Amino acid sequence: MLASHTRICSRIFSHCISTDSRIRVRKNIPNGVKLIRVRQAMPLVTISSSIRETLKKHEIIPDVIDDFTPATMISVSYPSKKEVTLGNTLSPKETQDVPKIQITPEAADDDSKYTLVLTDPDAPSREDPKWSEFCHWISSDIKLPSIEAIASAQSLEEASPKKGKDVVDYMGPAPPEGTGKHRYVFLLYRNGPKTGTLTGPADHRKNWGGDKPRHGARQWAKENDLTLVGANFFFAQNSKQ
């Protein structure tokens, strides 16, 4: 239901912003449908600052990405009914299947397309990232609904991004024994005019995208004219430590 997207988004920002929101759920709709309606604009400066501070706190900035101003938010929900909420901990077992992605549109051209990346900067461990980064997923040519389309949507499908094409198939986390918590980072990029046809690591997901540890997504995005607009992440570790 649309309400689930609203709930997930509110959890993402519950770390550091007030309950004031640009999105609310209207209840008592015939047939039990809940609609997301757009209210006054959220304080984007506050939201962006909150996301940035969380990313800095856990060193996503600067380990994985350079400092940036988030323009949208990504909600990630797994079939296991577990959600990704900016730094929560999930088990590898709970995250093996392809998640459902919801993205709050940015104030950009409706014709824009996006690319979603899931990368692990802590392979094989945070202390020894010699395999970093490890590519877990690349999905491109994602088309987002407009804010107006979300506001008038009668179903979750109408409010969901148009499914992209997988450049690299999804692979669930598999952190090795005794390597502590790994950061699994979702990155959303806006495709640029020079993006073209994207390619990912064909056979070797280790050290993808670049020739230096923890430069994979950053270097790959630069080479493909991709602009970072959103991020989310979770922790996972092997049960044997």
Short mmCIF file of C-alpha atoms in Angstrom, two decimals:
data_model
loop_
_atom_site.label_atom_id
_atom_site.label_comp_id
_atom_site.label_asym_id
_atom_site.label_seq_id
_atom_site.Cartn_x
_atom_site.Cartn_y
_atom_site.Cartn_z
CA MET A 1 0.00 0.00 0.00
CA LEU A 2 1.03 3.62 -0.48
CA ALA A 3 0.97 4.07 3.27
CA SER A 4 3.96 1.75 3.57
CA HIS A 5 6.09 4.12 1.48
CA THR A 6 5.12 7.01 3.73
CA ARG A 7 5.95 4.93 6.82
CA ILE A 8 9.35 3.91 5.50
CA CYS A 9 10.23 7.46 4.50
CA SER A 10 9.25 8.75 7.92
CA ARG A 11 11.51 6.13 9.53
CA ILE A 12 14.39 7.17 7.32
CA PHE A 13 14.18 10.72 8.61
CA SER A 14 13.18 9.93 12.19
CA HIS A 15 16.84 10.11 13.17
CA CYS A 16 17.07 13.84 12.95
CA ILE A 17 14.05 15.78 11.63
CA SER A 18 10.68 16.70 12.99
CA THR A 19 7.43 15.02 12.04
CA ASP A 20 6.55 17.92 9.73
CA SER A 21 6.24 16.39 6.27
CA ARG A 22 5.35 17.21 2.71
CA ILE A 23 3.51 13.90 2.40
CA ARG A 24 0.53 12.73 4.38
CA VAL A 25 -1.86 9.82 4.00
CA ARG A 26 -5.54 10.53 3.51
CA LYS A 27 -7.69 7.86 5.09
CA ASN A 28 -11.31 6.78 4.68
CA ILE A 29 -11.07 6.39 0.93
CA PRO A 30 -13.50 3.97 -0.76
CA ASN A 31 -12.23 0.40 -1.09
CA GLY A 32 -9.61 1.03 1.56
CA VAL A 33 -7.19 2.80 -0.77
CA LYS A 34 -4.87 5.29 0.91
CA LEU A 35 -3.61 8.23 -1.07
CA ILE A 36 -0.44 10.21 -0.59
CA ARG A 37 -1.17 13.92 -0.92
CA VAL A 38 1.40 16.64 -1.23
CA ARG A 39 1.32 19.38 1.39
CA GLN A 40 3.62 22.35 1.64
CA ALA A 41 7.20 21.65 0.72
CA MET A 42 9.38 20.07 3.41
CA PRO A 43 12.34 22.08 4.62
CA LEU A 44 14.72 20.55 2.09
CA VAL A 45 17.75 22.21 3.58
CA THR A 46 17.00 20.55 6.91
CA ILE A 47 16.37 17.16 5.32
CA SER A 48 19.48 17.28 3.16
CA SER A 49 21.56 18.34 6.14
CA SER A 50 20.16 15.47 8.20
CA ILE A 51 20.97 12.88 5.57
CA ARG A 52 24.46 14.30 5.07
CA GLU A 53 25.19 14.25 8.78
CA THR A 54 24.14 10.58 9.04
CA LEU A 55 26.26 9.66 6.01
CA LYS A 56 29.22 11.50 7.54
CA LYS A 57 28.69 9.94 10.96
CA HIS A 58 29.08 6.46 9.48
CA GLU A 59 31.81 7.62 7.07
CA ILE A 60 29.84 6.84 3.91
CA ILE A 61 31.09 10.35 3.22
CA PRO A 62 34.04 10.27 2.42
CA ASP A 63 34.73 6.50 2.18
CA VAL A 64 32.21 5.81 -0.60
CA ILE A 65 31.09 9.18 -1.96
CA ASP A 66 32.15 12.79 -1.92
CA ASP A 67 30.10 15.31 0.02
CA PHE A 68 26.86 16.20 -1.79
CA THR A 69 23.42 17.70 -1.25
CA PRO A 70 20.72 14.96 -1.32
CA ALA A 71 17.82 15.92 -3.57
CA THR A 72 15.63 12.88 -2.99
CA MET A 73 15.16 9.96 -0.62
CA ILE A 74 15.27 6.24 -1.30
CA SER A 75 13.12 3.80 0.65
CA VAL A 76 14.14 0.14 0.43
CA SER A 77 11.88 -2.69 1.57
CA TYR A 78 12.85 -6.37 1.37
CA PRO A 79 10.41 -9.27 0.87
CA SER A 80 11.42 -10.32 4.40
CA LYS A 81 9.47 -7.20 5.51
CA LYS A 82 12.67 -5.55 6.64
CA GLU A 83 13.35 -1.96 5.69
CA VAL A 84 16.56 0.02 5.17
CA THR A 85 16.53 3.16 7.30
CA LEU A 86 19.83 5.03 7.08
CA GLY A 87 22.11 2.81 9.10
CA ASN A 88 19.99 0.12 10.71
CA THR A 89 21.31 -3.45 11.00
CA LEU A 90 19.82 -6.31 8.99
CA SER A 91 20.94 -9.92 8.70
CA PRO A 92 22.28 -11.35 5.43
CA LYS A 93 19.38 -13.81 5.42
CA GLU A 94 16.86 -10.96 5.48
CA THR A 95 18.42 -9.24 2.47
CA GLN A 96 18.97 -12.01 -0.10
CA ASP A 97 16.02 -11.19 -2.35
CA VAL A 98 15.64 -8.19 -4.63
CA PRO A 99 14.14 -5.32 -2.62
CA LYS A 100 11.28 -3.03 -3.52
CA ILE A 101 12.49 0.50 -4.16
CA GLN A 102 10.46 3.67 -3.70
CA ILE A 103 11.96 7.04 -4.58
CA THR A 104 10.62 10.47 -3.74
CA PRO A 105 11.00 12.52 -6.94
CA GLU A 106 13.35 15.46 -6.97
CA ALA A 107 12.46 18.79 -8.53
CA ALA A 108 13.94 17.88 -11.87
CA ASP A 109 12.93 17.35 -15.47
CA ASP A 110 10.22 14.69 -15.74
CA ASP A 111 12.20 13.12 -18.58
CA SER A 112 15.16 12.33 -16.34
CA LYS A 113 16.28 8.74 -15.91
CA TYR A 114 18.16 7.32 -12.94
CA THR A 115 20.62 4.60 -12.02
CA LEU A 116 20.61 2.72 -8.70
CA VAL A 117 23.75 1.12 -7.28
CA LEU A 118 24.27 -1.14 -4.26
CA THR A 119 27.92 -1.34 -3.23
CA ASP A 120 29.94 -2.71 -0.30
CA PRO A 121 32.98 -0.58 0.61
CA ASP A 122 34.05 -2.97 3.39
CA ALA A 123 35.10 -6.07 1.47
CA PRO A 124 36.46 -8.24 2.91
CA SER A 125 36.35 -6.07 6.05
CA ARG A 126 36.18 -2.44 7.05
CA GLU A 127 39.71 -2.66 8.45
CA ASP A 128 41.09 -4.32 5.29
CA PRO A 129 39.06 -3.15 2.27
CA LYS A 130 41.37 -4.70 -0.33
CA TRP A 131 38.42 -6.10 -2.32
CA SER A 132 36.51 -2.86 -2.15
CA GLU A 133 34.33 -2.00 -3.59
CA PHE A 134 32.16 -5.07 -4.11
CA CYS A 135 29.29 -4.53 -6.56
CA HIS A 136 25.96 -6.00 -5.45
CA TRP A 137 23.56 -4.37 -7.91
CA ILE A 138 23.28 -1.85 -10.74
CA SER A 139 19.90 -0.99 -12.22
CA SER A 140 19.65 1.76 -14.83
CA ASP A 141 17.12 3.72 -16.89
CA ILE A 142 14.77 4.03 -13.92
CA LYS A 143 11.95 6.52 -14.54
CA LEU A 144 10.38 8.27 -11.55
CA PRO A 145 6.75 9.38 -11.27
CA SER A 146 6.19 13.08 -10.74
CA ILE A 147 5.14 14.43 -7.34
CA GLU A 148 1.74 15.18 -8.89
CA ALA A 149 1.42 11.57 -10.08
CA ILE A 150 2.19 10.30 -6.58
CA ALA A 151 -0.36 12.69 -5.11
CA SER A 152 -3.13 11.39 -7.37
CA ALA A 153 -2.08 7.72 -7.39
CA GLN A 154 -4.76 5.10 -6.70
CA SER A 155 -2.31 2.24 -6.28
CA LEU A 156 1.24 1.51 -5.25
CA GLU A 157 2.12 0.71 -8.86
CA GLU A 158 1.07 4.18 -10.01
CA ALA A 159 3.36 5.76 -7.39
CA SER A 160 6.31 3.46 -8.06
CA PRO A 161 9.33 4.09 -10.28
CA LYS A 162 9.25 2.50 -13.71
CA LYS A 163 11.46 -0.56 -13.43
CA GLY A 164 14.86 -0.13 -14.98
CA LYS A 165 17.08 -2.70 -16.60
CA ASP A 166 19.63 -4.55 -14.52
CA VAL A 167 23.17 -3.83 -15.65
CA VAL A 168 24.38 -6.11 -12.84
CA ASP A 169 21.95 -8.59 -11.26
CA TYR A 170 21.17 -8.22 -7.58
CA MET A 171 23.39 -10.25 -5.22
CA GLY A 172 22.54 -10.32 -1.53
CA PRO A 173 25.11 -9.59 1.17
CA ALA A 174 27.50 -12.38 2.12
CA PRO A 175 30.05 -10.89 4.53
CA PRO A 176 32.81 -13.37 5.44
CA GLU A 177 33.11 -14.80 8.94
CA GLY A 178 34.87 -12.66 11.50
CA THR A 179 34.87 -9.46 9.42
CA GLY A 180 32.46 -7.42 11.52
CA LYS A 181 29.72 -5.20 10.15
CA HIS A 182 29.77 -4.21 6.51
CA ARG A 183 28.11 -1.07 5.16
CA TYR A 184 25.80 -1.79 2.22
CA VAL A 185 25.17 1.47 0.42
CA PHE A 186 22.37 2.30 -2.01
CA LEU A 187 23.26 5.20 -4.31
CA LEU A 188 20.83 6.91 -6.68
CA TYR A 189 22.25 8.80 -9.66
CA ARG A 190 20.58 10.99 -12.25
CA ASN A 191 21.68 10.01 -15.75
CA GLY A 192 23.42 12.76 -17.69
CA PRO A 193 23.36 13.63 -21.39
CA LYS A 194 26.57 11.63 -21.91
CA THR A 195 25.57 8.60 -19.86
CA GLY A 196 24.94 6.30 -22.81
CA THR A 197 24.74 2.51 -22.39
CA LEU A 198 26.08 1.49 -19.00
CA THR A 199 28.22 -1.55 -18.37
CA GLY A 200 29.21 -3.07 -15.05
CA PRO A 201 31.65 -5.73 -13.89
CA ALA A 202 31.02 -8.73 -16.10
CA ASP A 203 32.58 -11.47 -14.00
CA HIS A 204 34.45 -9.97 -11.09
CA ARG A 205 32.40 -7.89 -8.69
CA LYS A 206 35.42 -7.27 -6.46
CA ASN A 207 37.22 -3.97 -6.95
CA TRP A 208 34.58 -2.87 -9.42
CA GLY A 209 34.51 0.55 -11.06
CA GLY A 210 37.97 1.76 -10.13
CA ASP A 211 41.56 0.89 -9.53
CA LYS A 212 41.66 1.99 -5.88
CA PRO A 213 39.79 0.60 -2.83
CA ARG A 214 36.60 2.53 -2.06
CA HIS A 215 36.60 4.38 -5.36
CA GLY A 216 34.38 2.04 -7.37
CA ALA A 217 31.03 3.82 -7.47
CA ARG A 218 32.62 7.25 -7.32
CA GLN A 219 34.91 6.65 -10.31
CA TRP A 220 32.34 4.68 -12.30
CA ALA A 221 29.74 7.46 -11.85
CA LYS A 222 32.20 10.12 -13.00
CA GLU A 223 33.14 8.14 -16.09
CA ASN A 224 29.46 7.69 -17.01
CA ASP A 225 28.21 11.25 -16.40
CA LEU A 226 26.06 10.28 -13.40
CA THR A 227 25.07 12.83 -10.75
CA LEU A 228 24.48 11.58 -7.20
CA VAL A 229 21.09 12.68 -5.84
CA GLY A 230 20.30 10.22 -3.01
CA ALA A 231 21.70 7.59 -0.67
CA ASN A 232 20.58 5.06 1.92
CA PHE A 233 22.44 2.23 3.67
CA PHE A 234 22.31 -0.60 6.18
CA PHE A 235 24.76 -2.74 8.14
CA ALA A 236 25.04 -6.53 7.95
CA GLN A 237 27.51 -9.05 9.31
CA ASN A 238 28.14 -12.77 9.34
CA SER A 239 26.64 -14.49 12.38
CA LYS A 240 30.04 -16.02 13.10
CA GLN A 241 32.36 -13.38 14.55
#
